[in-house]
Short mmCIF file of C-alpha atoms in Angstrom, two decimals:
data_model
loop_
_atom_site.label_atom_id
_atom_site.label_comp_id
_atom_site.label_asym_id
_atom_site.label_seq_id
_atom_site.Cartn_x
_atom_site.Cartn_y
_atom_site.Cartn_z
CA MET U 1 14.87 -33.16 -74.98
CA ALA U 2 12.83 -30.78 -72.83
CA LYS U 3 14.32 -27.36 -72.12
CA LEU U 4 14.03 -25.43 -68.84
CA THR U 5 13.95 -21.65 -68.74
CA VAL U 6 13.77 -19.82 -65.40
CA LEU U 7 11.96 -16.50 -64.96
CA TYR U 8 13.36 -14.13 -62.35
CA GLU U 9 11.58 -10.89 -61.41
CA HIS U 10 14.04 -8.24 -60.24
CA ALA U 11 13.49 -4.66 -59.10
CA THR U 12 15.09 -3.45 -62.34
CA GLY U 13 13.21 -5.72 -64.78
CA PHE U 14 12.40 -9.25 -65.94
CA THR U 15 15.15 -11.77 -66.75
CA LEU U 16 15.17 -15.21 -68.35
CA PHE U 17 17.90 -17.78 -67.66
CA LYS U 18 18.48 -21.01 -69.53
CA VAL U 19 19.23 -24.07 -67.37
CA LYS U 20 21.64 -26.54 -68.98
CA GLU U 21 20.61 -30.21 -68.89
CA PHE U 22 18.05 -29.70 -66.18
CA GLU U 23 16.92 -33.36 -66.12
CA GLU U 24 20.38 -34.40 -64.91
CA ILE U 25 20.49 -31.47 -62.47
CA GLY U 26 17.05 -32.33 -61.10
CA SER U 27 18.19 -35.78 -60.08
CA GLU U 28 21.08 -34.24 -58.11
CA LEU U 29 19.41 -31.60 -55.94
CA SER U 30 22.19 -31.73 -53.34
CA GLU U 31 24.73 -30.74 -56.03
CA VAL U 32 22.63 -27.74 -56.99
CA GLU U 33 22.45 -26.63 -53.34
CA LYS U 34 26.24 -26.82 -53.06
CA SER U 35 26.89 -24.90 -56.30
CA VAL U 36 24.52 -22.02 -55.36
CA ARG U 37 27.19 -20.25 -53.29
CA ASP U 38 30.03 -20.81 -55.81
CA LEU U 39 29.74 -18.41 -58.79
CA GLN U 40 32.04 -20.42 -61.10
CA ARG U 41 30.11 -23.65 -60.56
CA PHE U 42 26.77 -21.85 -60.78
CA THR U 43 27.56 -20.20 -64.15
CA LYS U 44 28.08 -23.71 -65.59
CA ILE U 45 24.46 -24.53 -64.72
CA ILE U 46 22.68 -21.40 -66.01
CA GLU U 47 23.04 -18.96 -68.89
CA LEU U 48 21.41 -15.51 -69.39
CA LEU U 49 18.87 -15.51 -72.22
CA ALA U 50 17.13 -12.11 -72.07
CA PHE U 51 16.62 -9.06 -69.90
CA ALA U 52 13.79 -6.49 -70.14
CA PRO U 53 14.30 -3.47 -67.86
CA PHE U 54 11.35 -1.49 -66.54
CA LYS U 55 10.85 1.77 -68.41
CA THR U 56 9.72 3.80 -65.38
CA SER U 57 9.18 3.33 -61.65
CA VAL U 58 5.40 3.42 -62.25
CA ASP U 59 5.72 0.55 -64.73
CA ALA U 60 7.78 -1.41 -62.18
CA LEU U 61 5.21 -0.84 -59.42
CA GLU U 62 2.28 -1.89 -61.65
CA SER U 63 4.09 -5.05 -62.74
CA ILE U 64 5.05 -6.04 -59.18
CA ASN U 65 1.49 -5.37 -57.94
CA SER U 66 0.09 -7.65 -60.67
CA ILE U 67 2.63 -10.40 -59.93
CA SER U 68 1.94 -10.26 -56.17
CA GLU U 69 -1.75 -10.91 -56.93
CA GLY U 70 -0.93 -13.79 -59.29
CA VAL U 71 -1.91 -11.84 -62.44
CA LEU U 72 0.25 -11.89 -65.57
CA PRO U 73 1.14 -8.27 -66.55
CA GLU U 74 1.01 -7.35 -70.22
CA SER U 75 4.70 -6.39 -70.33
CA LEU U 76 5.73 -9.79 -68.94
CA GLN U 77 3.45 -11.60 -71.39
CA ILE U 78 5.06 -9.82 -74.35
CA PHE U 79 8.53 -10.51 -72.90
CA LEU U 80 7.81 -14.25 -72.55
CA GLU U 81 6.21 -14.55 -75.99
CA THR U 82 9.25 -12.89 -77.53
CA ASN U 83 12.07 -14.61 -75.65
CA VAL U 84 10.95 -18.06 -74.51
CA PRO U 85 12.73 -20.50 -76.85
CA LYS U 86 10.30 -22.40 -79.05
CA VAL U 87 11.51 -25.97 -79.38
CA GLY U 88 8.96 -27.69 -81.61
CA LYS U 89 5.82 -27.32 -79.53
CA LEU U 90 5.45 -25.05 -76.50
CA SER U 91 4.66 -28.05 -74.33
CA LYS U 92 8.31 -29.14 -74.60
CA VAL U 93 9.49 -25.90 -72.97
CA THR U 94 9.27 -25.80 -69.16
CA LEU U 95 9.27 -22.43 -67.43
CA GLY U 96 10.48 -22.24 -63.83
CA VAL U 97 8.84 -19.58 -61.64
CA ALA U 98 8.91 -18.71 -57.93
CA ASP U 99 5.16 -18.18 -57.44
CA GLY U 100 2.65 -20.93 -58.20
CA LYS U 101 -0.22 -18.45 -58.76
CA LEU U 102 1.78 -16.54 -61.37
CA GLY U 103 2.72 -19.87 -62.96
CA ALA U 104 -0.96 -20.83 -63.25
CA SER U 105 -1.70 -17.49 -64.92
CA ILE U 106 1.17 -17.95 -67.40
CA ASN U 107 0.01 -21.48 -68.18
CA GLU U 108 -3.52 -20.24 -68.81
CA LYS U 109 -2.44 -17.38 -71.13
CA LEU U 110 0.55 -18.90 -72.96
CA GLY U 111 0.13 -22.66 -72.50
CA LEU U 112 3.66 -23.13 -71.13
CA LYS U 113 4.48 -26.01 -68.84
CA ILE U 114 5.27 -24.58 -65.38
CA GLN U 115 7.52 -25.80 -62.57
CA HIS U 116 7.76 -23.93 -59.25
CA THR U 117 9.03 -26.53 -56.78
CA GLY U 118 12.14 -28.61 -56.12
CA PHE U 119 15.47 -27.52 -57.58
CA VAL U 120 13.85 -24.52 -59.40
CA LEU U 121 13.69 -22.70 -56.07
CA GLU U 122 17.37 -23.45 -55.44
CA ILE U 123 18.31 -22.10 -58.88
CA LEU U 124 16.29 -18.93 -58.22
CA ARG U 125 18.07 -18.57 -54.88
CA GLY U 126 21.42 -18.73 -56.68
CA ILE U 127 20.28 -16.18 -59.30
CA ARG U 128 19.18 -13.82 -56.52
CA TYR U 129 22.52 -14.25 -54.75
CA HIS U 130 24.73 -13.76 -57.85
CA PHE U 131 22.47 -11.44 -59.88
CA PRO U 132 24.90 -8.45 -60.16
CA SER U 133 27.70 -10.81 -61.31
CA LEU U 134 25.48 -12.60 -63.86
CA MET U 135 24.47 -9.29 -65.53
CA LYS U 136 27.23 -7.60 -67.54
CA GLY U 137 27.77 -3.92 -66.68
CA PHE U 138 25.38 -4.09 -63.74
CA ALA U 139 26.54 -2.13 -60.65
CA PRO U 140 25.68 -3.59 -57.21
CA LYS U 141 24.80 -0.07 -55.99
CA LEU U 142 22.15 0.20 -58.72
CA GLU U 143 20.54 -3.00 -57.47
CA GLY U 144 20.27 -1.66 -53.92
CA ILE U 145 18.80 1.68 -55.04
CA ALA U 146 16.25 -0.03 -57.30
CA GLN U 147 15.17 -2.50 -54.61
CA LEU U 148 14.86 0.23 -51.98
CA GLY U 149 12.84 2.54 -54.22
CA LEU U 150 10.48 -0.19 -55.43
CA GLY U 151 10.10 -1.57 -51.91
CA HIS U 152 9.07 1.82 -50.56
CA SER U 153 6.63 2.40 -53.42
CA TYR U 154 5.09 -1.05 -53.04
CA SER U 155 4.70 -0.69 -49.25
CA ARG U 156 3.24 2.82 -49.61
CA ALA U 157 0.70 1.57 -52.16
CA LYS U 158 -0.28 -1.37 -49.95
CA VAL U 159 -0.85 0.89 -46.94
CA LYS U 160 -2.74 3.45 -49.01
CA PHE U 161 -5.00 0.98 -50.80
CA ASN U 162 -5.35 -1.59 -48.04
CA VAL U 163 -8.93 -2.89 -48.20
CA ASN U 164 -8.76 -3.91 -44.54
CA LYS U 165 -7.47 -0.57 -43.21
CA VAL U 166 -10.86 0.44 -41.69
CA ASP U 167 -11.36 -2.73 -39.68
CA ASN U 168 -7.76 -2.54 -38.44
CA MET U 169 -9.03 0.03 -35.93
CA ILE U 170 -11.66 -2.44 -34.73
CA ILE U 171 -9.05 -5.19 -34.31
CA HIS U 172 -6.75 -2.98 -32.24
CA SER U 173 -9.63 -1.53 -30.21
CA VAL U 174 -11.06 -4.88 -29.17
CA SER U 175 -7.57 -6.21 -28.37
CA LEU U 176 -6.94 -3.15 -26.17
CA LEU U 177 -10.36 -3.58 -24.57
CA ASP U 178 -9.60 -7.18 -23.61
CA GLN U 179 -6.21 -6.16 -22.24
CA LEU U 180 -7.79 -3.34 -20.22
CA ASP U 181 -10.33 -5.74 -18.73
CA LYS U 182 -7.54 -8.04 -17.51
CA ASP U 183 -5.43 -5.16 -16.17
CA LEU U 184 -8.36 -3.47 -14.43
CA ASN U 185 -9.32 -6.73 -12.77
CA THR U 186 -5.77 -7.17 -11.46
CA TYR U 187 -5.47 -3.54 -10.33
CA SER U 188 -8.87 -3.63 -8.60
CA MET U 189 -7.86 -6.71 -6.61
CA ARG U 190 -4.65 -4.91 -5.62
CA ILE U 191 -6.64 -1.90 -4.34
CA ARG U 192 -8.93 -4.19 -2.35
CA GLU U 193 -6.00 -5.98 -0.71
CA TRP U 194 -4.13 -2.73 -0.04
CA TYR U 195 -7.03 -0.67 1.31
CA SER U 196 -8.53 -3.59 3.28
CA TYR U 197 -5.75 -3.24 5.86
CA HIS U 198 -7.30 0.13 6.71
CA PHE U 199 -11.02 -0.48 6.00
CA PRO U 200 -11.76 -4.24 5.52
CA GLU U 201 -15.58 -3.92 5.85
CA LEU U 202 -15.88 -1.87 2.64
CA TYR U 203 -15.06 -4.94 0.53
CA LYS U 204 -18.38 -6.65 1.29
CA ILE U 205 -20.55 -3.52 1.13
CA VAL U 206 -19.28 -2.44 -2.35
CA PRO U 207 -18.39 -5.56 -4.40
CA GLU U 208 -18.17 -3.79 -7.83
CA ASN U 209 -14.59 -2.94 -8.82
CA TYR U 210 -15.22 0.49 -10.37
CA LEU U 211 -17.53 1.66 -7.57
CA TYR U 212 -15.11 0.37 -4.95
CA ALA U 213 -12.26 2.43 -6.47
CA LYS U 214 -14.45 5.55 -6.60
CA VAL U 215 -15.53 5.10 -2.96
CA VAL U 216 -11.90 4.65 -1.84
CA LYS U 217 -10.97 7.81 -3.75
CA TYR U 218 -13.80 9.75 -2.07
CA VAL U 219 -13.49 8.36 1.49
CA GLY U 220 -9.69 8.29 1.88
CA ASP U 221 -9.06 8.03 5.63
CA ARG U 222 -12.12 6.33 7.20
CA LYS U 223 -11.80 8.42 10.37
CA GLN U 224 -12.56 11.56 8.36
CA LEU U 225 -15.80 10.12 6.96
CA THR U 226 -18.66 12.06 8.61
CA GLU U 227 -22.33 12.68 7.92
CA GLU U 228 -21.39 15.81 5.97
CA LYS U 229 -19.87 13.57 3.26
CA MET U 230 -22.98 11.37 3.03
CA GLU U 231 -24.51 13.32 0.16
CA GLY U 232 -21.43 12.90 -2.05
CA LEU U 233 -21.18 9.22 -1.11
CA GLU U 234 -24.83 8.64 -2.09
CA GLU U 235 -24.18 10.27 -5.48
CA ILE U 236 -21.33 7.84 -6.15
CA ILE U 237 -23.09 4.65 -5.00
CA MET U 238 -26.66 5.70 -5.95
CA ASP U 239 -27.93 3.87 -2.88
CA ALA U 240 -28.70 5.58 0.47
CA GLY U 241 -28.75 2.27 2.37
CA LYS U 242 -25.25 1.32 1.27
CA ALA U 243 -23.96 4.82 2.05
CA ALA U 244 -25.35 4.56 5.61
CA ALA U 245 -23.81 1.08 5.96
CA ILE U 246 -20.40 2.44 4.90
CA LEU U 247 -20.63 5.25 7.47
CA SER U 248 -21.55 2.91 10.33
CA ALA U 249 -18.84 0.42 9.30
CA ALA U 250 -16.24 3.22 9.21
CA LYS U 251 -17.05 4.16 12.82
CA SER U 252 -16.63 0.60 14.15
CA SER U 253 -14.02 -0.74 11.69
CA MET U 254 -11.48 -3.40 12.74
CA GLY U 255 -8.88 -2.02 10.31
CA MET U 256 -5.57 -0.54 11.34
CA ASP U 257 -4.66 3.13 11.13
CA ILE U 258 -2.91 4.34 7.98
CA SER U 259 -0.19 6.97 7.71
CA PRO U 260 -0.63 9.97 5.35
CA VAL U 261 2.21 8.76 3.10
CA ASP U 262 0.67 5.29 2.69
CA LEU U 263 -2.77 6.77 2.09
CA THR U 264 -1.34 9.11 -0.57
CA ASN U 265 0.13 6.15 -2.48
CA VAL U 266 -3.13 4.19 -2.25
CA LEU U 267 -5.13 7.18 -3.51
CA MET U 268 -2.68 7.83 -6.38
CA PHE U 269 -3.05 4.24 -7.53
CA THR U 270 -6.83 4.47 -7.12
CA ASN U 271 -6.92 7.59 -9.31
CA ARG U 272 -5.10 5.70 -12.04
CA VAL U 273 -7.57 2.80 -11.85
CA VAL U 274 -10.58 5.15 -11.97
CA SER U 275 -9.16 7.00 -14.99
CA LEU U 276 -8.44 3.67 -16.73
CA SER U 277 -12.01 2.53 -16.05
CA GLU U 278 -13.39 5.75 -17.54
CA TYR U 279 -11.13 5.35 -20.58
CA ARG U 280 -12.39 1.79 -20.94
CA LYS U 281 -15.96 3.12 -21.14
CA SER U 282 -15.03 5.65 -23.82
CA LEU U 283 -13.13 2.97 -25.78
CA SER U 284 -16.18 0.69 -25.61
CA GLU U 285 -18.34 3.51 -26.98
CA TYR U 286 -15.80 4.14 -29.77
CA LEU U 287 -15.85 0.44 -30.67
CA LYS U 288 -19.65 0.48 -30.73
CA ASN U 289 -19.70 3.44 -33.15
CA LYS U 290 -16.94 1.93 -35.30
CA MET U 291 -18.74 -1.41 -35.58
CA GLY U 292 -21.95 0.43 -36.47
CA THR U 293 -20.10 2.03 -39.40
CA VAL U 294 -17.90 -0.86 -40.60
CA ALA U 295 -20.01 -3.96 -39.78
CA PRO U 296 -23.54 -2.77 -38.87
CA ASN U 297 -25.22 -6.11 -39.59
CA MET U 298 -22.81 -8.11 -37.45
CA ALA U 299 -23.19 -5.56 -34.64
CA ALA U 300 -26.98 -5.77 -34.82
CA LEU U 301 -26.96 -9.58 -34.94
CA ILE U 302 -24.42 -10.63 -32.32
CA GLY U 303 -23.28 -7.43 -30.58
CA GLU U 304 -20.34 -5.10 -31.04
CA GLN U 305 -17.75 -6.84 -28.87
CA VAL U 306 -18.37 -10.42 -30.05
CA GLY U 307 -18.46 -9.24 -33.66
CA ALA U 308 -15.20 -7.33 -33.20
CA ARG U 309 -13.55 -10.40 -31.63
CA LEU U 310 -14.60 -12.50 -34.63
CA ILE U 311 -13.10 -9.93 -37.03
CA SER U 312 -9.91 -9.82 -34.94
CA LYS U 313 -9.63 -13.62 -34.91
CA ALA U 314 -10.15 -13.89 -38.67
CA GLY U 315 -7.64 -11.07 -39.33
CA SER U 316 -10.02 -8.76 -41.20
CA LEU U 317 -13.66 -8.40 -42.18
CA THR U 318 -12.84 -9.60 -45.70
CA ASN U 319 -11.17 -12.76 -44.34
CA LEU U 320 -14.18 -13.41 -42.11
CA ALA U 321 -16.52 -12.97 -45.09
CA LYS U 322 -14.54 -15.61 -46.99
CA CYS U 323 -14.93 -18.15 -44.16
CA PRO U 324 -17.73 -20.73 -44.42
CA ALA U 325 -20.33 -20.97 -41.65
CA SER U 326 -18.66 -24.11 -40.24
CA THR U 327 -15.42 -22.16 -39.71
CA VAL U 328 -17.22 -19.18 -38.13
CA GLN U 329 -18.96 -21.60 -35.74
CA ILE U 330 -15.72 -22.89 -34.16
CA LEU U 331 -13.61 -19.75 -34.64
CA GLY U 332 -11.69 -19.29 -31.39
CA ALA U 333 -11.86 -22.99 -30.37
CA GLU U 334 -9.00 -24.25 -32.54
CA LYS U 335 -7.13 -25.92 -29.68
CA ALA U 336 -10.22 -27.85 -28.57
CA LEU U 337 -10.89 -28.88 -32.19
CA PHE U 338 -7.40 -30.27 -32.80
CA ARG U 339 -7.37 -31.95 -29.39
CA ALA U 340 -10.68 -33.63 -30.22
CA MET U 341 -9.38 -34.74 -33.62
CA LYS U 342 -6.24 -36.16 -32.01
CA THR U 343 -8.06 -38.03 -29.23
CA LYS U 344 -11.00 -38.95 -31.53
CA THR U 345 -13.59 -37.40 -29.22
CA SER U 346 -16.51 -35.10 -30.00
CA THR U 347 -15.53 -31.79 -31.62
CA PRO U 348 -16.51 -28.42 -30.07
CA LYS U 349 -19.91 -26.97 -31.06
CA TYR U 350 -18.94 -23.29 -30.73
CA GLY U 351 -16.05 -20.91 -30.27
CA LEU U 352 -16.28 -17.15 -29.78
CA ILE U 353 -20.00 -17.15 -30.63
CA TYR U 354 -20.61 -18.84 -27.27
CA HIS U 355 -20.53 -15.34 -25.73
CA SER U 356 -23.66 -14.48 -27.71
CA THR U 357 -26.92 -14.38 -25.74
CA PHE U 358 -28.55 -16.83 -28.18
CA ILE U 359 -26.26 -19.72 -27.21
CA GLY U 360 -26.68 -19.00 -23.49
CA ARG U 361 -30.48 -18.92 -23.71
CA ALA U 362 -30.74 -22.10 -25.77
CA GLY U 363 -31.45 -25.34 -23.93
CA ARG U 364 -28.60 -27.77 -23.38
CA GLN U 365 -29.83 -30.16 -26.07
CA PHE U 366 -30.31 -27.30 -28.55
CA LYS U 367 -27.00 -25.46 -28.12
CA GLY U 368 -25.37 -27.19 -31.10
CA ARG U 369 -28.30 -26.45 -33.40
CA ALA U 370 -28.46 -22.83 -32.18
CA SER U 371 -24.73 -22.33 -32.80
CA ARG U 372 -25.02 -23.76 -36.34
CA PHE U 373 -27.96 -21.49 -37.13
CA LEU U 374 -26.23 -18.42 -35.65
CA SER U 375 -22.95 -19.09 -37.50
CA ASN U 376 -24.90 -19.43 -40.75
CA LYS U 377 -26.50 -16.01 -40.22
CA LEU U 378 -23.16 -14.52 -39.14
CA SER U 379 -21.45 -15.63 -42.35
CA ILE U 380 -24.21 -13.96 -44.38
CA ALA U 381 -24.03 -10.76 -42.28
CA SER U 382 -20.23 -10.54 -42.63
CA ARG U 383 -20.47 -10.87 -46.43
CA ILE U 384 -23.11 -8.15 -46.63
CA ASP U 385 -20.95 -5.85 -44.47
CA ALA U 386 -17.76 -6.59 -46.41
CA PHE U 387 -19.07 -6.27 -49.97
CA SER U 388 -22.12 -4.00 -49.75
CA ASP U 389 -21.84 -0.52 -51.27
CA ASN U 390 -24.51 0.95 -48.98
CA PRO U 391 -24.15 -0.75 -45.57
CA CYS U 392 -27.10 -0.66 -43.17
CA ASN U 393 -28.18 -2.80 -40.21
CA ILE U 394 -31.58 -3.90 -41.60
CA PHE U 395 -30.38 -7.38 -42.57
CA GLY U 396 -28.71 -7.79 -39.17
CA GLN U 397 -31.91 -6.87 -37.33
CA LYS U 398 -33.98 -9.27 -39.45
CA MET U 399 -31.49 -12.10 -38.88
CA LYS U 400 -31.48 -11.37 -35.16
CA GLN U 401 -35.25 -11.77 -35.15
CA GLN U 402 -34.81 -15.03 -37.08
CA CYS U 403 -32.51 -16.29 -34.31
CA GLU U 404 -35.13 -15.33 -31.70
CA ASP U 405 -37.81 -17.16 -33.69
CA ARG U 406 -35.56 -20.20 -33.98
CA LEU U 407 -35.11 -20.32 -30.18
CA LYS U 408 -38.90 -20.18 -29.80
CA TYR U 409 -39.19 -23.01 -32.31
CA PHE U 410 -36.78 -25.15 -30.25
CA GLU U 411 -38.82 -24.57 -27.10
CA THR U 412 -42.45 -24.48 -28.29
CA GLY U 413 -42.38 -25.94 -31.81
CA GLU U 414 -43.86 -22.77 -33.33
CA LYS U 415 -42.71 -22.56 -36.96
CA PRO U 416 -40.71 -19.42 -37.84
CA PRO U 417 -41.26 -17.40 -41.06
CA LYS U 418 -39.51 -18.64 -44.20
CA ASN U 419 -36.03 -17.28 -44.87
CA VAL U 420 -37.00 -16.21 -48.41
CA ASP U 421 -39.81 -13.99 -47.14
CA VAL U 422 -37.66 -12.42 -44.41
CA MET U 423 -34.79 -11.64 -46.78
CA HIS U 424 -37.23 -10.22 -49.35
CA ASP U 425 -38.66 -7.84 -46.72
CA ALA U 426 -35.16 -6.83 -45.63
CA LEU U 427 -34.14 -6.13 -49.23
CA GLN U 428 -37.22 -3.96 -49.81
CA GLU U 429 -36.57 -1.98 -46.61
CA SER U 430 -32.90 -1.47 -47.52
CA LEU U 431 -33.87 -0.17 -50.98
CA VAL U 432 -36.34 2.29 -49.43
CA LEU U 433 -33.66 3.48 -46.98
CA GLN U 434 -31.16 3.87 -49.83
CA GLN U 435 -33.64 6.02 -51.79
CA GLN U 436 -34.26 8.19 -48.73
CA ASN U 437 -30.52 8.70 -48.22
CA GLU U 438 -30.06 9.62 -51.89
CA SER U 439 -32.90 12.18 -51.72
CA LEU U 440 -31.37 13.69 -48.57
CA ASN U 441 -27.96 13.93 -50.23
CA THR U 442 -29.42 15.66 -53.29
CA SER U 443 -31.32 18.17 -51.13
CA VAL U 444 -28.14 18.94 -49.14
CA LYS U 445 -26.20 19.45 -52.39
CA ARG U 446 -28.89 21.83 -53.68
CA LYS U 447 -28.78 23.88 -50.49
CA LYS U 448 -24.98 24.08 -50.69
CA SER U 449 -25.11 25.21 -54.34
CA LYS U 450 -27.68 27.90 -53.45
CA LYS U 451 -25.50 29.17 -50.61
CA GLU U 452 -22.45 29.25 -52.91
CA LYS U 453 -24.39 31.24 -55.55
CA LYS U 454 -25.60 33.73 -52.91
CA SER U 455 -22.07 34.15 -51.55
CA LYS U 456 -20.71 34.73 -55.09
CA LYS U 457 -23.41 37.36 -55.75
CA SER U 458 -22.69 39.15 -52.47
CA LYS U 459 -18.94 39.16 -53.23
CA GLY U 460 -19.62 40.55 -56.69
CA GLU U 461 -21.85 43.33 -55.29
CA GLU U 462 -19.19 44.24 -52.71
CA LYS U 463 -16.57 44.55 -55.46
CA GLU U 464 -18.86 46.80 -57.54
CA ASN U 465 -19.59 48.99 -54.54
CA GLY U 466 -15.89 49.27 -53.78
CA GLU U 467 -15.11 50.31 -57.34
#
């Protein structure tokens, strides 16, 4: 008869429990679910076989990190080899685990038959619920302290060694940028509606939102706009004709008069909108610099904002690098894809990459081909950015030129250069750039060492003189 042993990983160590007559129990899953809450009934199902406590907190953290990644730690392997009951052949012993990846690793190393679904999960739930009672001499307070300490250590390690921590800033920046665009659009429309009661003609003369807010801030009450303020108005608009049109419209405006209190509120709101617009510009510049550092090839190929949106949609640069080109192509058009699959109509040709200039410039009949080609290059660029030790934008620039050549090929039929030749040139250029950077770094280090030696000598001479 096959035997089932269940592995449970606790904050204090590894435990093995023997399940009695698991074939009969497996056929009655509802009975197992009922007995999970009742300790007396649950102890009739399982029996403690072995317990191996962690020696130190560092050992516990290393083991839990390995298990979370689906890797079998050495301490657990020794524990299983020592304590798993050997009934004839190992194939007759079934080991129940909570994680399928860990189970696959155990099966590969030890050859044990693994089960991680069905009633095994219910048994593990019962072990977790009754663990202090199942362990003799185990205090419930100790369990809470161990779980809290290990949880803090594990979370701290994940935050500290998070491979996606750099592109997290890009994700938050582009999300804030999109939110600012929506808010600024709403606020600008509110200023137009509010100030148009006083000066309705300004709306048509200055259609841009940011310029309109700056003009409202400068003009204030239209009756006080004179030729003396024309110079400042021209500096804001950068157009003498529009400034003259604003002055003439202010003199013959159909708008109503505005009280000082109302004007003060309008100007306060306008100041906020202007400051938000200026912050939006600085945030855009920050995103541009950040993309140039984290994903230079994607930024060179498709632009900073579209590249940042792709990273945000995928969750991280590493996740985007793992996506195939077909996924990158329709990233952001998931609703349209599932709707097309449900209604059995044509699937979307592009998602977020539609905002790229390449798709817009391609002819209507070539948009699908252009999006496929661009997504292919994007998947390559994201992998170079994610896994390259010395990131540079040379590959992105070369692939951008390839996209330009492909658009020409669609229109004129002129054959573009071969991909092998282009990538070879890009590789050679990147190697040359890497050598230049290394030589610069060595020269800087030499200069620093010389300065340090000089400073040490001067300090030594000062000490001698003092003595």
